[in-house]
Amino acid sequence: MSKKWIWLPDWASDLSLWEDDLTDADASADHVFVPYETMAANLGNVYAIDGMPKAETVVGWGLGALLLMCAQSKRPKLQKWILLSPFADFCDEDGPWNSENILFKAREMHGSKNVALDAFKDQFGEEFSDWPDEWLEAAQKMDPDSLAEGLRFMVQNRIDRVIENGDDIQVLYGRMDQDVTPAMTLKLKEFLPKATFKERPKSGHWPPMMLF
């Protein structure tokens, strides 16, 4: 297993926006930031992405974390997971979205993509300076089919059983996260009994604030 970190983004997100900050998590490692479209092309098996089976550490943010948990059977025994703002059910009653909302947004990706993306940006609120604007600018450039497929995946898939091979998993979440609320993340304790959960009191949904 190589000293490589692979970073899986949240829906419609580009983690390389914060590359300079995030690579400080292990300055001696090789860091690979998977593009959203690449991840979306492998929703059924995230371990089909090049390098995934041999990476020492995989960081999954939001949807990226869900994909890791859905592919638990393919996880190498010595691989570490860091899950940022993970959830068992994106349409949970403790969150801001229900399945009807999300499926409507998926349809909006064809014809009204920017309107739909604005609604997700609004959910972030005014937190942390320019990051929501940077997120939106990157998301607007993404393929609408990939965006719609990611939304449908989050409606159709949830974690409802204990994750086997659950050692060496760290869960980080922000107290001020309005997109994936702390209550949503904490419901994963039932399914990740061996994981370490850490709340970041000053963090919202953004990875640099959760990691450091």
Coordinates of N, CA and C in Angstrom, one line a residue:
M1 N 0.8 -1.2 0.0 CA 0.0 0.0 0.0 C 0.9 1.2 0.0
S2 N 0.7 2.1 -0.9 CA 1.5 3.3 -1.1 C 1.1 4.5 -0.2
K3 N 2.1 5.3 0.1 CA 1.7 6.5 0.9 C 1.1 7.6 0.0
K4 N -0.1 7.2 -0.3 CA -0.9 8.1 -1.2 C -2.3 8.4 -0.5
W5 N -2.7 9.7 -0.6 CA -4.0 10.1 -0.2 C -4.8 10.3 -1.4
I6 N -6.0 9.7 -1.4 CA -7.0 10.0 -2.5 C -8.2 10.8 -1.9
W7 N -8.6 11.8 -2.5 CA -9.6 12.7 -2.0 C -10.8 12.6 -2.9
L8 N -12.0 12.2 -2.3 CA -13.2 12.0 -3.1 C -14.1 13.2 -2.7
P9 N -14.6 13.9 -3.7 CA -15.4 15.2 -3.4 C -16.8 14.9 -3.0
D10 N -17.4 15.9 -2.5 CA -18.9 15.9 -2.3 C -19.5 16.2 -3.6
W11 N -20.9 16.1 -3.6 CA -21.6 16.3 -4.9 C -21.3 17.7 -5.4
A12 N -21.0 17.8 -6.7 CA -20.8 19.0 -7.4 C -19.6 19.8 -6.9
S13 N -18.6 19.2 -6.4 CA -17.6 19.9 -5.7 C -16.2 19.6 -6.3
D14 N -15.3 20.5 -6.1 CA -13.9 20.4 -6.6 C -13.0 20.6 -5.4
L15 N -12.5 19.5 -4.8 CA -11.6 19.6 -3.6 C -10.3 20.3 -3.9
S16 N -9.9 20.3 -5.2 CA -8.6 20.9 -5.5 C -8.6 22.4 -5.3
L17 N -9.7 23.0 -5.1 CA -9.8 24.4 -4.8 C -9.0 24.7 -3.5
W18 N -8.9 23.7 -2.6 CA -8.2 23.9 -1.3 C -7.0 23.0 -1.2
E19 N -6.4 22.7 -2.4 CA -5.3 21.8 -2.4 C -4.1 22.2 -1.5
D20 N -3.8 23.5 -1.5 CA -2.7 24.0 -0.7 C -2.9 23.8 0.7
D21 N -4.2 23.9 1.2 CA -4.5 23.7 2.6 C -4.6 22.2 2.9
L22 N -5.3 21.5 2.1 CA -5.6 20.1 2.4 C -4.3 19.2 2.4
T23 N -3.4 19.4 1.5 CA -2.2 18.6 1.5 C -1.4 18.7 2.8
D24 N -1.6 19.7 3.6 CA -0.9 19.9 4.8 C -1.3 18.7 5.8
A25 N -2.3 18.0 5.5 CA -2.7 16.9 6.4 C -1.6 15.8 6.5
D26 N -0.8 15.7 5.4 CA 0.4 14.9 5.4 C 1.2 15.4 4.2
A27 N 2.2 16.2 4.5 CA 3.0 16.9 3.5 C 3.9 15.9 2.8
S28 N 4.2 14.8 3.4 CA 5.1 13.8 2.8 C 4.4 12.8 1.8
A29 N 3.1 12.9 1.8 CA 2.3 11.9 0.9 C 2.1 12.5 -0.4
D30 N 1.7 11.6 -1.4 CA 1.3 12.0 -2.7 C -0.3 12.1 -2.6
H31 N -0.8 13.3 -3.0 CA -2.2 13.6 -2.9 C -2.8 13.6 -4.3
V32 N -3.9 12.9 -4.4 CA -4.7 12.9 -5.7 C -6.1 13.4 -5.4
F33 N -6.5 14.4 -6.1 CA -7.9 15.0 -5.9 C -8.7 14.5 -7.1
V34 N -9.7 13.6 -6.8 CA -10.5 13.0 -7.9 C -11.5 14.0 -8.4
P35 N -11.6 14.3 -9.7 CA -12.6 15.2 -10.2 C -14.0 14.7 -10.0
Y36 N -14.9 15.6 -9.8 CA -16.3 15.1 -9.5 C -16.8 14.2 -10.6
E37 N -16.6 14.6 -11.9 CA -17.1 13.8 -13.0 C -16.5 12.4 -13.0
T38 N -15.3 12.2 -12.6 CA -14.6 10.9 -12.6 C -15.3 10.1 -11.5
M39 N -15.6 10.7 -10.4 CA -16.3 10.0 -9.3 C -17.7 9.6 -9.7
A40 N -18.4 10.5 -10.4 CA -19.8 10.3 -10.8 C -19.9 9.2 -11.8
A41 N -18.8 9.0 -12.6 CA -18.8 7.9 -13.5 C -18.6 6.5 -12.9
N42 N -18.3 6.5 -11.6 CA -18.0 5.3 -10.8 C -18.9 5.2 -9.6
L43 N -20.1 5.7 -9.7 CA -21.0 5.6 -8.5 C -21.2 4.2 -8.0
G44 N -21.3 3.3 -8.9 CA -21.5 1.9 -8.5 C -20.4 1.2 -7.9
N45 N -19.1 1.7 -8.1 CA -17.9 1.1 -7.5 C -16.8 2.1 -7.5
V46 N -16.7 2.8 -6.4 CA -15.7 3.9 -6.3 C -14.3 3.3 -6.3
Y47 N -14.2 2.1 -6.0 CA -12.8 1.4 -6.0 C -12.4 1.1 -7.4
A48 N -13.2 1.4 -8.4 CA -12.7 1.2 -9.8 C -11.9 2.5 -10.3
I49 N -11.9 3.5 -9.5 CA -11.1 4.7 -9.8 C -9.6 4.4 -9.6
D50 N -8.9 4.8 -10.6 CA -7.4 4.5 -10.6 C -6.7 4.8 -9.3
G51 N -6.0 3.9 -8.7 CA -5.3 4.1 -7.5 C -6.0 3.8 -6.2
M52 N -7.3 3.7 -6.2 CA -8.1 3.6 -5.0 C -7.7 2.4 -4.1
P53 N -7.5 1.2 -4.7 CA -7.3 0.0 -3.9 C -5.9 0.1 -3.2
K54 N -5.0 0.9 -3.7 CA -3.6 0.9 -3.2 C -3.3 2.1 -2.3
A55 N -4.3 3.0 -2.2 CA -4.1 4.2 -1.4 C -4.0 3.9 0.1
E56 N -3.1 4.6 0.8 CA -3.0 4.4 2.2 C -4.2 5.0 3.0
T57 N -4.6 6.2 2.5 CA -5.6 7.0 3.1 C -6.6 7.5 2.0
V58 N -7.9 7.3 2.3 CA -8.9 7.9 1.4 C -9.8 8.8 2.2
V59 N -9.9 10.1 1.7 CA -10.8 11.0 2.3 C -12.0 11.2 1.5
G60 N -13.2 11.0 2.1 CA -14.5 11.1 1.4 C -15.3 12.2 2.0
W61 N -15.7 13.1 1.2 CA -16.5 14.3 1.7 C -17.9 14.2 1.2
G62 N -18.9 14.1 2.1 CA -20.3 14.1 1.7 C -20.6 12.9 0.8
L63 N -21.0 13.1 -0.4 CA -21.3 12.0 -1.3 C -20.1 11.1 -1.5
G64 N -18.8 11.6 -1.5 CA -17.7 10.8 -1.5 C -17.6 9.8 -0.4
A65 N -18.0 10.3 0.8 CA -18.0 9.4 2.0 C -19.1 8.3 1.8
L66 N -20.3 8.7 1.3 CA -21.3 7.7 1.1 C -20.9 6.6 0.1
L67 N -20.1 7.0 -0.9 CA -19.7 6.0 -1.9 C -18.7 5.0 -1.3
L68 N -17.8 5.5 -0.4 CA -16.9 4.6 0.3 C -17.7 3.6 1.2
M69 N -18.7 4.1 1.9 CA -19.4 3.2 2.8 C -20.2 2.2 2.0
C70 N -20.7 2.6 0.8 CA -21.5 1.7 -0.1 C -20.6 0.6 -0.7
A71 N -19.3 0.9 -0.8 CA -18.3 0.0 -1.4 C -17.5 -0.7 -0.3
Q72 N -18.0 -0.8 0.9 CA -17.2 -1.3 2.1 C -16.5 -2.6 1.8
S73 N -17.2 -3.5 1.0 CA -16.6 -4.8 0.8 C -15.3 -4.8 0.0
K74 N -15.1 -3.7 -0.7 CA -13.9 -3.6 -1.5 C -12.7 -2.9 -0.8
R75 N -12.9 -2.5 0.4 CA -11.9 -1.7 1.1 C -10.8 -2.6 1.6
P76 N -9.5 -2.2 1.2 CA -8.4 -3.0 1.7 C -8.3 -2.9 3.2
K77 N -7.7 -3.9 3.9 CA -7.7 -4.0 5.3 C -6.9 -2.9 6.0
L78 N -5.8 -2.5 5.4 CA -5.0 -1.5 6.0 C -5.3 0.0 5.6
Q79 N -6.3 0.1 4.8 CA -6.6 1.5 4.3 C -7.4 2.3 5.3
K80 N -6.9 3.5 5.5 CA -7.6 4.4 6.5 C -8.6 5.3 5.7
W81 N -9.8 5.5 6.4 CA -10.8 6.4 5.9 C -10.9 7.6 6.8
I82 N -11.0 8.7 6.1 CA -11.4 10.0 6.8 C -12.7 10.5 6.2
L83 N -13.8 10.5 6.9 CA -15.1 10.8 6.4 C -15.4 12.2 6.8
L84 N -15.6 13.1 5.9 CA -16.0 14.5 6.2 C -17.5 14.8 5.9
S85 N -18.2 15.2 6.9 CA -19.6 15.5 6.8 C -20.4 14.3 6.1
P86 N -20.1 13.1 6.7 CA -20.8 11.9 6.1 C -22.3 11.9 6.6
F87 N -23.1 11.1 5.9 CA -24.5 10.9 6.3 C -24.9 9.5 6.0
A88 N -25.9 9.0 6.7 CA -26.5 7.7 6.4 C -27.6 7.9 5.4
D89 N -28.3 9.0 5.4 CA -29.4 9.2 4.5 C -29.5 10.7 4.2
F90 N -29.1 11.1 3.0 CA -29.1 12.5 2.6 C -30.5 13.1 2.7
C91 N -31.5 12.3 2.6 CA -32.9 12.9 2.7 C -33.5 12.7 4.1
D92 N -32.7 12.6 5.1 CA -33.1 12.4 6.5 C -33.9 13.5 6.9
E93 N -34.9 13.3 7.8 CA -35.8 14.3 8.3 C -35.0 15.4 9.1
D94 N -33.8 15.1 9.6 CA -33.0 16.1 10.3 C -32.2 17.0 9.3
G95 N -32.3 16.8 8.0 CA -31.6 17.6 7.1 C -32.5 18.5 6.3
P96 N -31.9 19.3 5.4 CA -32.7 20.4 4.7 C -33.4 19.9 3.5
W97 N -33.2 18.6 3.0 CA -33.7 18.2 1.8 C -34.5 16.9 2.0
N98 N -35.6 16.8 1.2 CA -36.3 15.5 1.1 C -36.1 14.9 -0.3
S99 N -36.6 13.7 -0.5 CA -36.4 13.0 -1.8 C -37.1 13.8 -2.9
E100 N -38.2 14.3 -2.7 CA -38.9 15.0 -3.8 C -38.1 16.3 -4.2
N101 N -37.6 17.0 -3.2 CA -36.8 18.2 -3.5 C -35.6 17.8 -4.4
I102 N -34.9 16.7 -4.0 CA -33.7 16.3 -4.6 C -33.9 15.8 -6.1
L103 N -35.0 15.0 -6.2 CA -35.3 14.6 -7.6 C -35.7 15.7 -8.5
F104 N -36.4 16.7 -7.9 CA -36.7 17.9 -8.7 C -35.5 18.6 -9.1
K105 N -34.5 18.8 -8.2 CA -33.2 19.4 -8.5 C -32.5 18.6 -9.6
A106 N -32.6 17.3 -9.5 CA -31.9 16.5 -10.5 C -32.5 16.8 -11.9
R107 N -33.8 16.9 -12.0 CA -34.4 17.3 -13.3 C -34.0 18.7 -13.8
E108 N -33.8 19.6 -12.8 CA -33.5 20.9 -13.1 C -32.1 21.0 -13.7
M109 N -31.2 20.0 -13.5 CA -29.9 20.1 -14.0 C -29.9 20.2 -15.6
H110 N -31.0 19.8 -16.2 CA -31.1 19.9 -17.6 C -32.1 21.1 -17.9
G111 N -31.5 22.2 -18.2 CA -32.3 23.4 -18.5 C -32.2 24.5 -17.5
S112 N -32.2 24.2 -16.2 CA -32.1 25.2 -15.2 C -31.0 24.9 -14.2
K113 N -29.9 24.5 -14.7 CA -28.8 24.0 -13.8 C -28.4 25.1 -12.8
N114 N -28.2 26.3 -13.3 CA -27.7 27.4 -12.5 C -28.7 27.8 -11.4
V115 N -30.0 27.7 -11.7 CA -31.0 28.0 -10.7 C -30.9 26.9 -9.6
A116 N -30.8 25.7 -10.0 CA -30.7 24.6 -9.0 C -29.5 24.7 -8.1
L117 N -28.3 25.0 -8.8 CA -27.1 25.2 -8.0 C -27.1 26.3 -7.0
D118 N -27.8 27.4 -7.4 CA -28.0 28.5 -6.5 C -28.7 28.1 -5.3
A119 N -29.7 27.2 -5.4 CA -30.4 26.8 -4.2 C -29.5 26.0 -3.2
F120 N -28.6 25.2 -3.8 CA -27.7 24.5 -2.9 C -26.7 25.5 -2.3
K121 N -26.2 26.5 -3.0 CA -25.3 27.5 -2.5 C -26.0 28.3 -1.3
D122 N -27.3 28.6 -1.5 CA -28.0 29.3 -0.5 C -28.1 28.5 0.8
Q123 N -28.1 27.2 0.7 CA -28.1 26.4 1.9 C -26.9 26.5 2.7
F124 N -25.8 26.8 2.1 CA -24.5 27.0 2.8 C -24.5 28.3 3.7
G125 N -25.4 29.2 3.4 CA -25.5 30.4 4.2 C -24.3 31.3 3.8
E126 N -23.9 32.2 4.8 CA -22.9 33.1 4.5 C -21.5 32.6 5.1
E127 N -21.4 31.3 5.4 CA -20.3 30.9 6.1 C -19.0 30.9 5.3
F128 N -17.9 31.4 6.0 CA -16.6 31.2 5.5 C -16.3 31.9 4.2
S129 N -16.4 33.2 4.2 CA -15.9 34.1 3.1 C -16.3 33.6 1.7
D130 N -15.3 33.4 0.8 CA -15.6 33.2 -0.6 C -15.8 31.7 -0.9
W131 N -15.8 30.8 0.0 CA -15.8 29.4 -0.4 C -17.1 29.0 -1.1
P132 N -18.3 29.5 -0.6 CA -19.5 29.1 -1.4 C -19.5 29.6 -2.8
D133 N -19.0 30.8 -3.0 CA -18.9 31.4 -4.4 C -17.9 30.5 -5.2
E134 N -16.8 30.1 -4.6 CA -15.8 29.3 -5.4 C -16.4 27.9 -5.7
W135 N -17.2 27.4 -4.7 CA -17.9 26.1 -5.0 C -18.8 26.3 -6.2
L136 N -19.6 27.3 -6.2 CA -20.6 27.5 -7.2 C -20.0 27.7 -8.6
E137 N -18.9 28.5 -8.6 CA -18.2 28.7 -9.9 C -17.7 27.4 -10.5
A138 N -17.2 26.5 -9.6 CA -16.7 25.2 -10.1 C -17.9 24.3 -10.5
A139 N -18.9 24.3 -9.8 CA -20.1 23.4 -10.0 C -20.7 23.8 -11.4
Q140 N -20.8 25.1 -11.7 CA -21.4 25.5 -12.9 C -20.7 25.0 -14.2
K141 N -19.5 24.6 -14.0 CA -18.7 24.1 -15.2 C -18.9 22.6 -15.4
M142 N -19.6 21.9 -14.4 CA -19.7 20.5 -14.5 C -20.8 20.0 -15.4
D143 N -20.6 18.7 -15.8 CA -21.6 18.1 -16.7 C -22.9 17.9 -16.0
P144 N -24.0 18.4 -16.6 CA -25.3 18.2 -16.0 C -25.8 16.8 -15.8
D145 N -25.4 15.9 -16.7 CA -25.7 14.5 -16.5 C -25.1 13.9 -15.2
S146 N -23.8 14.3 -15.0 CA -23.1 13.8 -13.8 C -23.7 14.4 -12.5
L147 N -24.1 15.6 -12.6 CA -24.7 16.3 -11.4 C -26.1 15.6 -11.1
A148 N -26.9 15.4 -12.1 CA -28.2 14.7 -11.9 C -28.0 13.3 -11.4
E149 N -27.0 12.6 -11.9 CA -26.8 11.2 -11.5 C -26.4 11.2 -10.0
G150 N -25.5 12.1 -9.6 CA -25.1 12.2 -8.2 C -26.3 12.4 -7.3
L151 N -27.2 13.3 -7.7 CA -28.4 13.6 -6.8 C -29.3 12.4 -6.7
R152 N -29.5 11.7 -7.8 CA -30.4 10.5 -7.8 C -29.7 9.4 -7.0
F153 N -28.4 9.3 -7.0 CA -27.7 8.3 -6.2 C -28.0 8.5 -4.7
M154 N -28.0 9.8 -4.3 CA -28.2 10.1 -2.9 C -29.6 9.9 -2.4
V155 N -30.5 9.9 -3.4 CA -31.9 9.6 -3.0 C -32.1 8.1 -2.9
Q156 N -31.4 7.4 -3.8 CA -31.7 5.9 -3.9 C -30.8 5.1 -3.0
N157 N -29.8 5.7 -2.3 CA -28.9 4.9 -1.5 C -28.7 5.5 -0.1
R158 N -28.7 4.6 0.9 CA -28.5 5.0 2.2 C -27.8 3.9 3.0
I159 N -27.2 4.3 4.1 CA -26.6 3.3 5.0 C -27.6 2.8 6.0
D160 N -27.8 1.5 6.1 CA -28.8 1.0 7.0 C -28.3 -0.3 7.7
R161 N -27.0 -0.5 7.6 CA -26.5 -1.7 8.3 C -25.1 -1.4 8.7
V162 N -24.6 -2.1 9.7 CA -23.2 -1.9 10.2 C -22.2 -2.1 9.1
I163 N -21.2 -1.2 9.1 CA -20.1 -1.3 8.1 C -19.1 -2.3 8.7
E164 N -19.0 -3.4 7.9 CA -18.0 -4.4 8.3 C -16.6 -3.8 8.0
N165 N -15.6 -4.5 8.6 CA -14.2 -4.0 8.4 C -14.1 -2.5 8.8
G166 N -14.7 -2.2 10.0 CA -14.9 -0.8 10.3 C -13.8 -0.1 11.1
D167 N -12.6 -0.7 11.2 CA -11.5 -0.2 11.9 C -10.8 1.0 11.1
D168 N -10.1 1.8 11.9 CA -9.3 2.9 11.3 C -10.2 3.9 10.4
I169 N -11.3 4.3 11.0 CA -12.2 5.3 10.3 C -12.4 6.5 11.3
Q170 N -12.1 7.6 10.7 CA -12.3 8.9 11.5 C -13.4 9.7 10.8
V171 N -14.3 10.1 11.6 CA -15.4 11.0 11.1 C -15.3 12.4 11.7
L172 N -15.3 13.3 10.8 CA -15.2 14.8 11.2 C -16.4 15.5 10.6
Y173 N -17.0 16.3 11.5 CA -18.2 17.1 11.1 C -18.2 18.4 11.7
G174 N -18.8 19.4 11.1 CA -18.9 20.8 11.6 C -20.2 21.0 12.4
R175 N -20.0 21.7 13.5 CA -21.2 22.0 14.3 C -22.1 22.9 13.6
M176 N -21.6 23.8 12.7 CA -22.4 24.8 12.0 C -22.8 24.4 10.6
D177 N -22.6 23.1 10.3 CA -22.9 22.6 8.9 C -24.4 22.6 8.7
Q178 N -24.9 23.4 7.7 CA -26.3 23.5 7.5 C -26.7 22.6 6.3
D179 N -25.8 22.0 5.6 CA -26.1 21.1 4.5 C -26.2 19.6 5.0
V180 N -25.2 19.2 5.6 CA -25.2 17.9 6.3 C -25.2 18.2 7.8
T181 N -26.3 18.2 8.5 CA -26.4 18.6 9.9 C -25.7 17.6 10.8
P182 N -25.2 18.1 11.9 CA -24.6 17.2 12.9 C -25.5 16.0 13.2
A183 N -26.8 16.2 13.3 CA -27.7 15.1 13.7 C -27.7 14.1 12.6
M184 N -27.5 14.5 11.3 CA -27.5 13.5 10.2 C -26.2 12.6 10.4
T185 N -25.1 13.3 10.7 CA -23.8 12.5 10.8 C -23.8 11.6 12.0
L186 N -24.4 12.1 13.1 CA -24.3 11.3 14.3 C -25.2 10.0 14.2
K187 N -26.1 10.0 13.3 CA -26.9 8.7 13.1 C -26.0 7.6 12.6
L188 N -24.8 8.0 12.1 CA -23.9 6.9 11.6 C -23.2 6.2 12.7
K189 N -23.3 6.7 13.9 CA -22.7 5.9 15.0 C -23.2 4.5 15.2
E190 N -24.5 4.3 14.8 CA -25.1 3.0 14.9 C -24.4 2.0 13.9
F191 N -24.0 2.6 12.7 CA -23.4 1.8 11.6 C -21.9 1.8 11.6
L192 N -21.3 2.7 12.3 CA -19.8 2.8 12.4 C -19.4 2.7 13.9
P193 N -19.6 1.6 14.5 CA -19.4 1.5 16.0 C -17.9 1.6 16.4
K194 N -17.0 1.3 15.4 CA -15.6 1.4 15.7 C -14.9 2.7 15.3
A195 N -15.7 3.6 14.7 CA -15.1 4.9 14.2 C -15.0 5.9 15.3
T196 N -14.1 6.8 15.1 CA -13.9 8.0 15.9 C -14.6 9.1 15.4
F197 N -15.5 9.8 16.2 CA -16.3 10.9 15.7 C -15.7 12.2 16.4
K198 N -15.5 13.2 15.6 CA -15.0 14.4 16.2 C -15.8 15.6 15.6
E199 N -16.3 16.4 16.5 CA -17.0 17.6 16.1 C -16.1 18.8 16.0
R200 N -16.2 19.6 15.0 CA -15.4 20.8 14.8 C -16.3 22.0 15.1
P201 N -16.2 22.6 16.3 CA -17.2 23.6 16.8 C -17.3 24.8 15.9
K202 N -16.2 25.2 15.2 CA -16.2 26.4 14.4 C -16.3 26.2 12.9
S203 N -16.6 24.9 12.6 CA -16.7 24.5 11.2 C -18.1 24.4 10.7
G204 N -18.2 24.7 9.4 CA -19.5 24.4 8.7 C -19.2 23.2 7.8
H205 N -19.5 23.3 6.5 CA -19.4 22.2 5.6 C -18.1 22.0 4.9
W206 N -17.1 22.9 5.1 CA -15.9 23.0 4.3 C -14.8 22.2 4.8
P207 N -14.1 21.4 4.0 CA -13.1 20.5 4.5 C -11.9 21.2 5.2
P208 N -11.4 22.3 4.7 CA -10.2 22.9 5.5 C -10.5 23.2 6.9
M209 N -11.8 23.6 7.2 CA -12.2 23.9 8.6 C -12.4 22.6 9.4
M210 N -12.7 21.5 8.8 CA -12.9 20.3 9.5 C -11.6 19.5 9.8
L211 N -10.7 19.6 8.9 CA -9.4 18.9 9.1 C -8.5 19.5 10.0
F212 N -8.5 20.9 10.2 CA -7.5 21.5 11.0 C -8.1 22.4 12.0

